Amino acid sequence: MSGHSKWSSIKHKKGINDAKRANVFTKIARMIAIGAREGGGDLAVNFKLKMLVDKARSVNMPKDNIERAIKRGTGELKDGAIIEEVIYEAYGPSQEAMLIKVATDNKNRTFGEVRNILTKNGGKIVTAGAISYMFNQVGEIEISVKEADKEDVEMKLIESGAEDFSLEDNTAWVYTKLSELKIVKENLERENFQILNAQPSYVATQKKEITEAEREKYENLLEKLDENDDVVEIYDDLK
């Protein structure tokens, strides 16, 4: 099951400079607005919203930005069209299966922009259902792992309810049933793990390998997609 969203990977790989920070804030603010619209603005009862606010805080998003995004979602602040979540299905330049999640206030504009980025970088949009059946929706929790804890981290993750996990440097990605995301997150917190991010995710049922040259082309596509403010997550079938 292992594999994590490419949005997270890009951020860890390159860090967040000042120019990128505004792009990140915009993406998270749009997801917060969606979360607040779907489940209300109370973090105590809206777990999805709480996860998004935690994510915003982890990248030092200003409190005013967070509160404004929540109010936009609940309708207390009326400053534009309703933001909607859409998932596009696509193939990358080497037939990588991709799910591209966007948060947009103009679906026609965003579809055109994403399609153009894919076309210019060897990819293509495909019809709904052509890719999605290759993925399962799961819960994904990203945690920080101290070097000294690595020997017994596997047992702690299993005891916390993880169905699968992957470890890279000092970060672990923990996977759960979507319905168990909240309780596993709470279990990990009780084990004193630092939660970096928690969210619903998509994991490919089968993984494929590509060459280094193909990966370079694909990562260039990911960078171009990530530059678009509407693109919030990207999932694929790569090992």
PDB file of C-alpha atoms in Angstrom, residues 44-224:
ATOM      1  CA  ALA A  44     -14.216  20.160  17.897  1.00  0.00           C
ATOM      2  CA  VAL A  45     -16.788  18.360  15.743  1.00  0.00           C
ATOM      3  CA  ASN A  46     -15.380  18.728  12.217  1.00  0.00           C
ATOM      4  CA  PHE A  47     -12.383  16.374  12.086  1.00  0.00           C
ATOM      5  CA  LYS A  48     -11.657  17.081   8.426  1.00  0.00           C
ATOM      6  CA  LEU A  49     -11.459  20.798   9.142  1.00  0.00           C
ATOM      7  CA  LYS A  50      -9.246  20.220  12.179  1.00  0.00           C
ATOM      8  CA  MET A  51      -6.793  18.202  10.061  1.00  0.00           C
ATOM      9  CA  LEU A  52      -6.642  21.011   7.510  1.00  0.00           C
ATOM     10  CA  VAL A  53      -6.137  23.686  10.165  1.00  0.00           C
ATOM     11  CA  ASP A  54      -3.358  21.586  11.715  1.00  0.00           C
ATOM     12  CA  LYS A  55      -1.780  21.397   8.265  1.00  0.00           C
ATOM     13  CA  ALA A  56      -2.040  25.173   7.910  1.00  0.00           C
ATOM     14  CA  ARG A  57      -0.401  25.709  11.278  1.00  0.00           C
ATOM     15  CA  SER A  58       2.413  23.293  10.395  1.00  0.00           C
ATOM     16  CA  VAL A  59       3.494  25.625   7.563  1.00  0.00           C
ATOM     17  CA  ASN A  60       3.035  28.738   9.728  1.00  0.00           C
ATOM     18  CA  MET A  61      -0.022  30.006   7.898  1.00  0.00           C
ATOM     19  CA  PRO A  62      -1.193  33.199   9.675  1.00  0.00           C
ATOM     20  CA  LYS A  63      -4.155  32.842  12.027  1.00  0.00           C
ATOM     21  CA  ASP A  64      -6.092  35.548  10.158  1.00  0.00           C
ATOM     22  CA  ASN A  65      -5.754  33.592   6.904  1.00  0.00           C
ATOM     23  CA  ILE A  66      -7.069  30.447   8.576  1.00  0.00           C
ATOM     24  CA  GLU A  67     -10.039  32.209  10.162  1.00  0.00           C
ATOM     25  CA  ARG A  68     -10.890  33.974   6.901  1.00  0.00           C
ATOM     26  CA  ALA A  69     -10.851  30.649   5.024  1.00  0.00           C
ATOM     27  CA  ILE A  70     -13.165  29.068   7.612  1.00  0.00           C
ATOM     28  CA  LYS A  71     -15.592  31.993   7.394  1.00  0.00           C
ATOM     29  CA  ARG A  72     -15.538  31.813   3.616  1.00  0.00           C
ATOM     30  CA  GLY A  73     -16.509  28.158   3.853  1.00  0.00           C
ATOM     31  CA  THR A  74     -19.306  28.675   6.382  1.00  0.00           C
ATOM     32  CA  GLY A  75     -20.698  31.609   4.419  1.00  0.00           C
ATOM     33  CA  GLU A  76     -19.941  34.222   7.079  1.00  0.00           C
ATOM     34  CA  LEU A  77     -17.579  35.865   4.615  1.00  0.00           C
ATOM     35  CA  LYS A  78     -18.890  36.292   1.096  1.00  0.00           C
ATOM     36  CA  ASP A  79     -15.945  37.188  -1.127  1.00  0.00           C
ATOM     37  CA  GLY A  80     -16.327  35.187  -4.291  1.00  0.00           C
ATOM     38  CA  ALA A  81     -17.638  32.017  -5.891  1.00  0.00           C
ATOM     39  CA  ILE A  82     -17.998  28.762  -3.974  1.00  0.00           C
ATOM     40  CA  ILE A  83     -14.826  26.655  -3.955  1.00  0.00           C
ATOM     41  CA  GLU A  84     -15.326  23.043  -5.024  1.00  0.00           C
ATOM     42  CA  GLU A  85     -13.145  19.945  -4.881  1.00  0.00           C
ATOM     43  CA  VAL A  86     -12.690  18.058  -8.155  1.00  0.00           C
ATOM     44  CA  ILE A  87     -10.475  15.091  -9.027  1.00  0.00           C
ATOM     45  CA  TYR A  88      -9.140  14.799 -12.577  1.00  0.00           C
ATOM     46  CA  GLU A  89      -7.871  11.484 -13.902  1.00  0.00           C
ATOM     47  CA  ALA A  90      -4.822  11.542 -16.142  1.00  0.00           C
ATOM     48  CA  TYR A  91      -1.797   9.753 -17.536  1.00  0.00           C
ATOM     49  CA  GLY A  92       1.704  11.173 -17.198  1.00  0.00           C
ATOM     50  CA  PRO A  93       4.386  11.196 -19.937  1.00  0.00           C
ATOM     51  CA  SER A  94       5.308   7.537 -19.288  1.00  0.00           C
ATOM     52  CA  GLN A  95       1.751   6.326 -18.682  1.00  0.00           C
ATOM     53  CA  GLU A  96       1.871   7.033 -14.951  1.00  0.00           C
ATOM     54  CA  ALA A  97      -1.691   6.760 -13.618  1.00  0.00           C
ATOM     55  CA  MET A  98      -2.550  10.024 -11.851  1.00  0.00           C
ATOM     56  CA  LEU A  99      -5.335  11.434  -9.723  1.00  0.00           C
ATOM     57  CA  ILE A 100      -5.101  15.231  -9.573  1.00  0.00           C
ATOM     58  CA  LYS A 101      -7.161  16.860  -6.824  1.00  0.00           C
ATOM     59  CA  VAL A 102      -8.019  20.523  -7.296  1.00  0.00           C
ATOM     60  CA  ALA A 103      -9.869  23.116  -5.222  1.00  0.00           C
ATOM     61  CA  THR A 104     -11.367  25.673  -7.565  1.00  0.00           C
ATOM     62  CA  ASP A 105     -13.918  28.455  -7.832  1.00  0.00           C
ATOM     63  CA  ASN A 106     -14.060  28.021 -11.617  1.00  0.00           C
ATOM     64  CA  LYS A 107     -14.072  24.426 -12.857  1.00  0.00           C
ATOM     65  CA  ASN A 108     -13.889  25.346 -16.541  1.00  0.00           C
ATOM     66  CA  ARG A 109     -10.802  27.517 -16.022  1.00  0.00           C
ATOM     67  CA  THR A 110      -9.020  24.949 -13.881  1.00  0.00           C
ATOM     68  CA  PHE A 111      -9.804  22.059 -16.217  1.00  0.00           C
ATOM     69  CA  GLY A 112      -8.325  23.998 -19.123  1.00  0.00           C
ATOM     70  CA  GLU A 113      -5.200  24.943 -17.180  1.00  0.00           C
ATOM     71  CA  VAL A 114      -4.559  21.407 -15.921  1.00  0.00           C
ATOM     72  CA  ARG A 115      -5.186  19.928 -19.366  1.00  0.00           C
ATOM     73  CA  ASN A 116      -2.731  22.387 -20.942  1.00  0.00           C
ATOM     74  CA  ILE A 117      -0.019  21.597 -18.374  1.00  0.00           C
ATOM     75  CA  LEU A 118      -0.444  17.877 -18.980  1.00  0.00           C
ATOM     76  CA  THR A 119      -0.435  18.241 -22.768  1.00  0.00           C
ATOM     77  CA  LYS A 120       2.691  20.414 -22.797  1.00  0.00           C
ATOM     78  CA  ASN A 121       4.523  17.884 -20.615  1.00  0.00           C
ATOM     79  CA  GLY A 122       3.571  14.654 -22.369  1.00  0.00           C
ATOM     80  CA  GLY A 123       0.499  13.761 -20.310  1.00  0.00           C
ATOM     81  CA  LYS A 124      -3.224  13.733 -20.978  1.00  0.00           C
ATOM     82  CA  ILE A 125      -6.581  13.977 -19.218  1.00  0.00           C
ATOM     83  CA  VAL A 126      -8.730  10.832 -19.464  1.00  0.00           C
ATOM     84  CA  THR A 127     -12.419  10.205 -18.877  1.00  0.00           C
ATOM     85  CA  ALA A 128     -13.785   9.753 -15.363  1.00  0.00           C
ATOM     86  CA  GLY A 129     -13.417   6.162 -14.193  1.00  0.00           C
ATOM     87  CA  ALA A 130     -10.496   5.304 -16.464  1.00  0.00           C
ATOM     88  CA  ILE A 131      -7.965   5.736 -13.627  1.00  0.00           C
ATOM     89  CA  SER A 132      -9.858   5.927 -10.333  1.00  0.00           C
ATOM     90  CA  TYR A 133     -10.607   2.190 -10.194  1.00  0.00           C
ATOM     91  CA  MET A 134      -6.844   1.604  -9.825  1.00  0.00           C
ATOM     92  CA  PHE A 135      -6.795   3.393  -6.448  1.00  0.00           C
ATOM     93  CA  ASN A 136      -8.186   2.814  -2.963  1.00  0.00           C
ATOM     94  CA  GLN A 137      -9.062   5.688  -0.656  1.00  0.00           C
ATOM     95  CA  VAL A 138      -7.283   5.417   2.692  1.00  0.00           C
ATOM     96  CA  GLY A 139      -6.292   7.506   5.680  1.00  0.00           C
ATOM     97  CA  GLU A 140      -2.735   8.871   5.556  1.00  0.00           C
ATOM     98  CA  ILE A 141      -0.839  10.209   8.565  1.00  0.00           C
ATOM     99  CA  GLU A 142       2.602  11.749   8.223  1.00  0.00           C
ATOM    100  CA  ILE A 143       4.715  11.658  11.382  1.00  0.00           C
ATOM    101  CA  SER A 144       8.189  12.666  12.467  1.00  0.00           C
ATOM    102  CA  VAL A 145      10.392   9.805  13.662  1.00  0.00           C
ATOM    103  CA  LYS A 146      13.424  10.473  15.824  1.00  0.00           C
ATOM    104  CA  GLU A 147      16.573   8.549  14.979  1.00  0.00           C
ATOM    105  CA  ALA A 148      16.622   6.957  18.437  1.00  0.00           C
ATOM    106  CA  ASP A 149      13.054   5.649  18.023  1.00  0.00           C
ATOM    107  CA  LYS A 150      13.512   3.840  14.710  1.00  0.00           C
ATOM    108  CA  GLU A 151      14.176   0.422  16.245  1.00  0.00           C
ATOM    109  CA  ASP A 152      10.789   0.137  17.947  1.00  0.00           C
ATOM    110  CA  VAL A 153       8.757   2.458  15.725  1.00  0.00           C
ATOM    111  CA  GLU A 154       7.321  -0.411  13.670  1.00  0.00           C
ATOM    112  CA  MET A 155       5.723  -2.061  16.700  1.00  0.00           C
ATOM    113  CA  LYS A 156       4.315   1.250  17.934  1.00  0.00           C
ATOM    114  CA  LEU A 157       2.778   1.971  14.538  1.00  0.00           C
ATOM    115  CA  ILE A 158       1.172  -1.466  14.363  1.00  0.00           C
ATOM    116  CA  GLU A 159      -0.144  -1.176  17.921  1.00  0.00           C
ATOM    117  CA  SER A 160      -1.599   2.224  17.034  1.00  0.00           C
ATOM    118  CA  GLY A 161      -3.689   0.626  14.280  1.00  0.00           C
ATOM    119  CA  ALA A 162      -1.584   1.210  11.159  1.00  0.00           C
ATOM    120  CA  GLU A 163      -2.419  -1.113   8.271  1.00  0.00           C
ATOM    121  CA  ASP A 164       0.770  -0.194   6.432  1.00  0.00           C
ATOM    122  CA  PHE A 165       3.533   2.398   6.567  1.00  0.00           C
ATOM    123  CA  SER A 166       6.645   3.595   4.782  1.00  0.00           C
ATOM    124  CA  LEU A 167       9.717   5.176   6.348  1.00  0.00           C
ATOM    125  CA  GLU A 168      11.931   7.722   4.612  1.00  0.00           C
ATOM    126  CA  ASP A 169      14.724   9.440   6.533  1.00  0.00           C
ATOM    127  CA  ASN A 170      13.050  10.773   9.696  1.00  0.00           C
ATOM    128  CA  THR A 171       9.505  10.746   8.336  1.00  0.00           C
ATOM    129  CA  ALA A 172       6.969   7.922   8.319  1.00  0.00           C
ATOM    130  CA  TRP A 173       3.747   7.746   6.321  1.00  0.00           C
ATOM    131  CA  VAL A 174       1.128   5.669   8.110  1.00  0.00           C
ATOM    132  CA  TYR A 175      -1.880   4.209   6.271  1.00  0.00           C
ATOM    133  CA  THR A 176      -5.222   3.259   7.789  1.00  0.00           C
ATOM    134  CA  LYS A 177      -8.763   2.506   6.766  1.00  0.00           C
ATOM    135  CA  LEU A 178     -10.361   5.868   6.022  1.00  0.00           C
ATOM    136  CA  SER A 179     -12.962   5.242   8.721  1.00  0.00           C
ATOM    137  CA  GLU A 180     -10.182   4.717  11.296  1.00  0.00           C
ATOM    138  CA  LEU A 181      -8.101   7.790  10.453  1.00  0.00           C
ATOM    139  CA  LYS A 182      -9.214   9.793  13.486  1.00  0.00           C
ATOM    140  CA  ILE A 183      -8.668   7.048  16.065  1.00  0.00           C
ATOM    141  CA  VAL A 184      -5.266   6.007  14.655  1.00  0.00           C
ATOM    142  CA  LYS A 185      -4.143   9.636  14.687  1.00  0.00           C
ATOM    143  CA  GLU A 186      -5.186   9.904  18.335  1.00  0.00           C
ATOM    144  CA  ASN A 187      -3.362   6.639  19.141  1.00  0.00           C
ATOM    145  CA  LEU A 188      -0.171   7.952  17.529  1.00  0.00           C
ATOM    146  CA  GLU A 189      -0.445  11.169  19.519  1.00  0.00           C
ATOM    147  CA  ARG A 190      -0.707   9.113  22.711  1.00  0.00           C
ATOM    148  CA  GLU A 191       2.540   7.406  21.678  1.00  0.00           C
ATOM    149  CA  ASN A 192       4.062  10.923  21.545  1.00  0.00           C
ATOM    150  CA  PHE A 193       4.627  10.934  17.794  1.00  0.00           C
ATOM    151  CA  GLN A 194       4.726  14.384  16.219  1.00  0.00           C
ATOM    152  CA  ILE A 195       1.926  14.513  13.637  1.00  0.00           C
ATOM    153  CA  LEU A 196       3.030  16.467  10.568  1.00  0.00           C
ATOM    154  CA  ASN A 197      -0.098  15.891   8.506  1.00  0.00           C
ATOM    155  CA  ALA A 198      -3.227  13.736   8.473  1.00  0.00           C
ATOM    156  CA  GLN A 199      -5.665  13.473   5.589  1.00  0.00           C
ATOM    157  CA  PRO A 200      -7.657  11.187   3.304  1.00  0.00           C
ATOM    158  CA  SER A 201      -5.447   9.878   0.508  1.00  0.00           C
ATOM    159  CA  TYR A 202      -5.467   7.589  -2.522  1.00  0.00           C
ATOM    160  CA  VAL A 203      -3.117   4.628  -2.939  1.00  0.00           C
ATOM    161  CA  ALA A 204      -2.704   2.599  -6.122  1.00  0.00           C
ATOM    162  CA  THR A 205      -3.573  -1.090  -5.866  1.00  0.00           C
ATOM    163  CA  GLN A 206      -0.608  -1.923  -8.119  1.00  0.00           C
ATOM    164  CA  LYS A 207       2.652   0.001  -8.432  1.00  0.00           C
ATOM    165  CA  LYS A 208       4.877   0.432 -11.462  1.00  0.00           C
ATOM    166  CA  GLU A 209       8.525   1.332 -11.949  1.00  0.00           C
ATOM    167  CA  ILE A 210       9.916   3.853 -14.426  1.00  0.00           C
ATOM    168  CA  THR A 211      13.449   4.699 -15.518  1.00  0.00           C
ATOM    169  CA  GLU A 212      15.432   7.626 -14.159  1.00  0.00           C
ATOM    170  CA  ALA A 213      14.963   9.516 -17.428  1.00  0.00           C
ATOM    171  CA  GLU A 214      11.213   8.913 -17.287  1.00  0.00           C
ATOM    172  CA  ARG A 215      11.116   9.969 -13.640  1.00  0.00           C
ATOM    173  CA  GLU A 216      12.862  13.239 -14.485  1.00  0.00           C
ATOM    174  CA  LYS A 217      10.185  14.041 -17.064  1.00  0.00           C
ATOM    175  CA  TYR A 218       7.442  13.080 -14.646  1.00  0.00           C
ATOM    176  CA  GLU A 219       8.830  15.183 -11.808  1.00  0.00           C
ATOM    177  CA  ASN A 220       8.987  18.143 -14.169  1.00  0.00           C
ATOM    178  CA  LEU A 221       5.268  17.638 -14.822  1.00  0.00           C
ATOM    179  CA  LEU A 222       4.621  17.506 -11.063  1.00  0.00           C
ATOM    180  CA  GLU A 223       6.463  20.791 -10.597  1.00  0.00           C
ATOM    181  CA  LYS A 224       4.397  22.485 -13.301  1.00  0.00           C
TER     182      LYS A 224
END
